[in-house]
Tab-separated table of C-alpha atoms in Angstrom:
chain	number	residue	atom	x	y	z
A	1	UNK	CA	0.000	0.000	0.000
A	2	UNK	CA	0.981	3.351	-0.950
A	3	UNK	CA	2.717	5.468	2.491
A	4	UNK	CA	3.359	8.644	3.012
A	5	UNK	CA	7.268	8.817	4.080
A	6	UNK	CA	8.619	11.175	6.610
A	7	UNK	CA	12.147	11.991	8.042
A	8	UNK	CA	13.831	12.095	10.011
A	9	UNK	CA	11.801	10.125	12.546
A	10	UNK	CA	13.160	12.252	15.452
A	11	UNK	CA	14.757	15.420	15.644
A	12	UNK	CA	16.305	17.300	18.287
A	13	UNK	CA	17.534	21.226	17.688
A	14	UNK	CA	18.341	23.858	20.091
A	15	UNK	CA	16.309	26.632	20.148
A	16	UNK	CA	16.787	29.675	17.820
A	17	UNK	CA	17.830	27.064	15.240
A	18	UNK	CA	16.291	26.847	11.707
A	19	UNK	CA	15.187	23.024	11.256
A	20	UNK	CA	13.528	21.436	7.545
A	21	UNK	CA	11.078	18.736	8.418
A	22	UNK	CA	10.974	16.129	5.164
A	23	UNK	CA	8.086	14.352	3.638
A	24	UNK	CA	7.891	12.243	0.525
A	25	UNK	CA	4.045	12.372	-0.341
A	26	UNK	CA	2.332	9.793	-2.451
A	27	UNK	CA	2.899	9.849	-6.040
A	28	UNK	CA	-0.038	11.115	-7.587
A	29	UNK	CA	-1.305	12.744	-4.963
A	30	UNK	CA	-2.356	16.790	-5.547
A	31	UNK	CA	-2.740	17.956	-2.398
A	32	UNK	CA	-0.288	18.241	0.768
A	33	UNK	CA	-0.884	18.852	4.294
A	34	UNK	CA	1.168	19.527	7.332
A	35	UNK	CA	-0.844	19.028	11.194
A	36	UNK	CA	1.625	18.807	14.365
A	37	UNK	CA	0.373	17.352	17.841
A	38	UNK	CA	1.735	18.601	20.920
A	39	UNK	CA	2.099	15.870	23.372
A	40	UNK	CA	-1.051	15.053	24.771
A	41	UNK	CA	-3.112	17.479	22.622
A	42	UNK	CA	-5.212	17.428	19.636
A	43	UNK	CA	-3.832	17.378	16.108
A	44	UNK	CA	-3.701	20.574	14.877
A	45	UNK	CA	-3.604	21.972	11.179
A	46	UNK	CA	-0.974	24.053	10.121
A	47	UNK	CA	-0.913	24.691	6.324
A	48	UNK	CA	-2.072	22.881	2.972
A	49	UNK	CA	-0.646	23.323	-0.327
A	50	UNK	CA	-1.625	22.607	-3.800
A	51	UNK	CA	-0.361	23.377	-7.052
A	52	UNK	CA	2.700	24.926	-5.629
A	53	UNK	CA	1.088	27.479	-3.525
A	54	UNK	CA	-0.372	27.508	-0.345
A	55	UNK	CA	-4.496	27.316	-0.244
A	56	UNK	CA	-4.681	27.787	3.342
A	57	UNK	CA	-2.761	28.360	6.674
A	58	UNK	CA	-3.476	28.432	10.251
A	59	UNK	CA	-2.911	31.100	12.904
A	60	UNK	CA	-0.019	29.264	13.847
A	61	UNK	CA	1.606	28.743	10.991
A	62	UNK	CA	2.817	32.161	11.268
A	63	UNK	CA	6.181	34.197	8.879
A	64	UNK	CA	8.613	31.388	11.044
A	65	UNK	CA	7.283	28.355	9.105
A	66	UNK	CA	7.544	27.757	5.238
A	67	UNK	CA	6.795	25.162	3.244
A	68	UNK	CA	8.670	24.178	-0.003
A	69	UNK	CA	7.925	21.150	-3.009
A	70	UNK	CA	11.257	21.597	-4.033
A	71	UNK	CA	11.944	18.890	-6.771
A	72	UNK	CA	8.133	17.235	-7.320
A	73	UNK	CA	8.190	14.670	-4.838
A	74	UNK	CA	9.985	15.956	-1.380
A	75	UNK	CA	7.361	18.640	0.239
A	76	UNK	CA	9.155	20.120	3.409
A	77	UNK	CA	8.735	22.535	6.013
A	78	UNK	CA	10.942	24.346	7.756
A	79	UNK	CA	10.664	26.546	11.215
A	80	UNK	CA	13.465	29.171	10.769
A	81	UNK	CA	14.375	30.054	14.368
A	82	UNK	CA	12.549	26.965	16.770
A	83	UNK	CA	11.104	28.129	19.755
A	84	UNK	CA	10.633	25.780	23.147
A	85	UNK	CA	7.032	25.673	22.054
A	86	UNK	CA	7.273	24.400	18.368
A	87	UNK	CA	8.521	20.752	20.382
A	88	UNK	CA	5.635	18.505	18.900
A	89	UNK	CA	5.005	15.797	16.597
A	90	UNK	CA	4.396	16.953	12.869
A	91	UNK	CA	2.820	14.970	10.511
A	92	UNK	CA	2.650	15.362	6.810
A	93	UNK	CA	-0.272	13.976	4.609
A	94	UNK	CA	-1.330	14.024	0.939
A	95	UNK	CA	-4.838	13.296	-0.838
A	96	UNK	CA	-5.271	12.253	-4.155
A	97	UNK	CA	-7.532	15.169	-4.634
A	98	UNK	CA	-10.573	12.932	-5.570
A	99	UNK	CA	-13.966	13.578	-5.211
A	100	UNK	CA	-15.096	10.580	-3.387
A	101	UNK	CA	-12.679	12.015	-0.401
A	102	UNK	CA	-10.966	8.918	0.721
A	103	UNK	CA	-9.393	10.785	3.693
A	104	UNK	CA	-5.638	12.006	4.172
A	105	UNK	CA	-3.198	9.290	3.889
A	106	UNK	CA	-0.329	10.554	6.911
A	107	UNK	CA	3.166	9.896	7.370
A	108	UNK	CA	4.357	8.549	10.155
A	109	UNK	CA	5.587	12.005	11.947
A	110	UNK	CA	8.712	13.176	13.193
A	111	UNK	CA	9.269	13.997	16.642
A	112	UNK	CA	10.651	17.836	17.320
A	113	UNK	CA	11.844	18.092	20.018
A	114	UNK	CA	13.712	21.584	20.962
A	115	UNK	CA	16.436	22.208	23.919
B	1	UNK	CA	-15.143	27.533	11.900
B	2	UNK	CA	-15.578	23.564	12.203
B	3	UNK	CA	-14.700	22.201	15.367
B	4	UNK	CA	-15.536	18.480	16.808
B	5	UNK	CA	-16.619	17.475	20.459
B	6	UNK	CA	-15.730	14.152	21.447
B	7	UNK	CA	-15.446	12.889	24.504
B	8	UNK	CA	-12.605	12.427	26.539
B	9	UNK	CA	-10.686	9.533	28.146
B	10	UNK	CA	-9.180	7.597	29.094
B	11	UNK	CA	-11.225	4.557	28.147
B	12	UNK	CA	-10.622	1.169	30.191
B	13	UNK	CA	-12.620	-1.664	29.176
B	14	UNK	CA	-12.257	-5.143	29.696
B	15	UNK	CA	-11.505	-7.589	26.370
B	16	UNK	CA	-14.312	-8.695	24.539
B	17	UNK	CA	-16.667	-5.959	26.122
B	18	UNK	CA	-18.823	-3.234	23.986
B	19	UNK	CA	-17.369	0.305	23.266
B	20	UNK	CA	-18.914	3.476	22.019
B	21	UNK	CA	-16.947	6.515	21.523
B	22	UNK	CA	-18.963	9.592	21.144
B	23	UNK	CA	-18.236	12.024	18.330
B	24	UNK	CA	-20.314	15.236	17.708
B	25	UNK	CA	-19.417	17.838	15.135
B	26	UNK	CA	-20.470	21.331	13.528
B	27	UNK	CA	-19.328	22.194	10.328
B	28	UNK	CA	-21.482	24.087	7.254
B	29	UNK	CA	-22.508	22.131	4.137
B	30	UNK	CA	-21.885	18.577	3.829
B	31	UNK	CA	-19.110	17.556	5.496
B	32	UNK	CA	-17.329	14.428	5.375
B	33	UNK	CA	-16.684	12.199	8.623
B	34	UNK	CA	-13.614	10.379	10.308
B	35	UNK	CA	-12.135	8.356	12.432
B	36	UNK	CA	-8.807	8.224	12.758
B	37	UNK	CA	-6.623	5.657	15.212
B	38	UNK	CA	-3.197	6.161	16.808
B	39	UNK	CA	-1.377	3.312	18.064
B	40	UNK	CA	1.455	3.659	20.741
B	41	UNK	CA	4.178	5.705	19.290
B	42	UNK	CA	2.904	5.677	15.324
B	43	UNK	CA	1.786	7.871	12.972
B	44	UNK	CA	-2.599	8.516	12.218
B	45	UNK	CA	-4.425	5.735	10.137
B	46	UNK	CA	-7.692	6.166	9.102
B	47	UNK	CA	-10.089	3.952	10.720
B	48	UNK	CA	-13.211	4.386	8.917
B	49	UNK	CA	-15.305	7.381	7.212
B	50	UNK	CA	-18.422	8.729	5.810
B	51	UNK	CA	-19.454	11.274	3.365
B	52	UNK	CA	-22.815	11.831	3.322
B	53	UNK	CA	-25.916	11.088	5.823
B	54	UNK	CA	-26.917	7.833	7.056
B	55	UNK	CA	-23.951	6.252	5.443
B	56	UNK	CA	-21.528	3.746	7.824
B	57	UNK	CA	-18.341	3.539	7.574
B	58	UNK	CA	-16.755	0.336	9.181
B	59	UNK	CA	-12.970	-1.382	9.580
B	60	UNK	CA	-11.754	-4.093	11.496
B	61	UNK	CA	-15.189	-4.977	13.615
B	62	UNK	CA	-15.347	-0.660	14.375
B	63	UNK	CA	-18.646	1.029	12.835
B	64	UNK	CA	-19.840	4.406	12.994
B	65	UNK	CA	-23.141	6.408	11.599
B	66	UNK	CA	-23.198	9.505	9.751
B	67	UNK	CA	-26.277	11.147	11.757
B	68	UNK	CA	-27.230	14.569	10.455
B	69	UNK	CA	-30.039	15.289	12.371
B	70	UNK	CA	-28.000	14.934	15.512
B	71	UNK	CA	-24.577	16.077	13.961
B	72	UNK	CA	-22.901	12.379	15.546
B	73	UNK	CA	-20.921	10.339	14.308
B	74	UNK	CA	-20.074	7.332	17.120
B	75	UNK	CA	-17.463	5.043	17.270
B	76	UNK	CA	-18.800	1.828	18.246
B	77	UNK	CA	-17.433	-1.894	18.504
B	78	UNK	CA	-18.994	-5.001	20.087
B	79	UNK	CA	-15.806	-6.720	21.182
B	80	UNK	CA	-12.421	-5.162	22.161
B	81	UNK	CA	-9.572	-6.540	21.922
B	82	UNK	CA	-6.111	-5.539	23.804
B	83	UNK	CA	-5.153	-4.624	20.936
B	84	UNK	CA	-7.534	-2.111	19.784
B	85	UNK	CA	-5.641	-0.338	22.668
B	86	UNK	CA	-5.298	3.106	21.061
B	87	UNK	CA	-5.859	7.045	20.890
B	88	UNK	CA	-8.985	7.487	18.727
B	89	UNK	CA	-9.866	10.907	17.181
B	90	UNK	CA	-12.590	12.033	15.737
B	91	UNK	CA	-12.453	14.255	12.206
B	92	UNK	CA	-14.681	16.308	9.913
B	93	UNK	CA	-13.985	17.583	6.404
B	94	UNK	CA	-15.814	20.065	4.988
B	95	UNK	CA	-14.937	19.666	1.829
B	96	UNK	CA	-12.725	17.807	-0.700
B	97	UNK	CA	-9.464	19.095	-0.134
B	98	UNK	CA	-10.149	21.202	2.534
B	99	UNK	CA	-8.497	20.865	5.754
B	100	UNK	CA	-9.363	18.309	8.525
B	101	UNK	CA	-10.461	19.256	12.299
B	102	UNK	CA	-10.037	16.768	14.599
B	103	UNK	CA	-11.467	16.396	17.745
B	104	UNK	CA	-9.369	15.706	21.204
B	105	UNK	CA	-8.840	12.162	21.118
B	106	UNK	CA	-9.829	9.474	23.696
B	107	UNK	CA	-7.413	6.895	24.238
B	108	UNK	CA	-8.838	3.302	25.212
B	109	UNK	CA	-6.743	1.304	27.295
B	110	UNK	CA	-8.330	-2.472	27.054
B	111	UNK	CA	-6.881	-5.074	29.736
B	112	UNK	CA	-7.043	-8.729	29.621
């Protein structure tokens, strides 16, 4: 079955650093997603992206965070300067972009963690 | 905006015994329902969904009911195993495309 891949699986950074977060999306997949979970909290969406633009961002995904499809299959984001805060599991995901709406297929996450 | 309600854990039950997760939602237009399921230390899978009223989704023995008049969508089972042991979260869609809101989670611890 298709996956979503994601790396690195863990990542530690001290704060102030910048840090790219790497996802390989499924193949013919249109649309890309990035949600992060701080521990013990809800999922939260950050930021979609489609046709090499963004379609919509959250509050939090605020001027530290970008999000790049540099080469047509690698879709990344990166957090410029980490703050204590940003120390949460993100999790990329991709949809086909079909009408029937089979649901987000999501990577397995990496694990920020920042010192 | 969208937002879901679900309710939250943690969930012990005994193996074998009957679970129901409740989900409720608000969201304009016809949404599309999830559930999604976290096992220890892994990434979200998709459970089950639905995309219009009255339709059930169902996966692995779990079942749930796209109810409109009542904006639910329940998780239900009729026999846990251990190994259903999980964080289960709630999701609605309002459109293709469109982003996902998910609710808090409820993680169900099930014990021999």
């Amino acid at each position: 079955e298709p996956e979503v891949t994601q790396t690195p699986s863990h990542q530690v950074t001290q704060m102030g650093q910048e840090v790219i977060l790497r996802c390989v999306p499924i193949s013919n997949h249109l649309y890309f997603y990035w949600y992060r979970q701080i521990l013990g909290q809800k999922v939260e969406f950050l930021v979609s992206f489609y046709n090499n633009e963004i379609s919509e961002k959250s509050e939090i995904f605020d001027d530290q965070f970008s999000v790049e499809r540099p080469d047509g299959s690698n879709f990344t984001l990166k957090i410029r300067s980490t703050k204590l805060e940003d120390s949460a599991m993100y999790f990329c995901a991709s949809d086909e972009g079909s009408l029937a709406n089979y649901g987000y297929t999501f990577g397995s996450g990496t694990r920020l963690t920042v010192v | 905006g969208d937002s879901v309600t679900q309710m939250e854990g943690p969930v012990t039950l005994s193996e074998e015994a009957f679970l129901t997760i409740n989900c409720t939602y608000t969201a304009t237009g016809y949404p599309s329902l999830f559930w999604y399921v976290q096992y220890p230390g892994e990434g979200l899978q998709l459970l089950l969904k639905a995309t219009k009223a009255d339709d059930k989704g169902s996966n692995k023995g779990f079942e749930a009911t796209y109810r409109k008049e009542t904006t639910s969508f329940h998780l239900e089972k009729g026999s846990v195993q251990v190994s259903d042991s999980a964080v289960y979260f709630c999701a609605v869609q309002a459109g293709g495309y469109q982003k996902v809101t998910f609710g808090i989670g409820t993680k169900l611890q099930v014990i021999p």
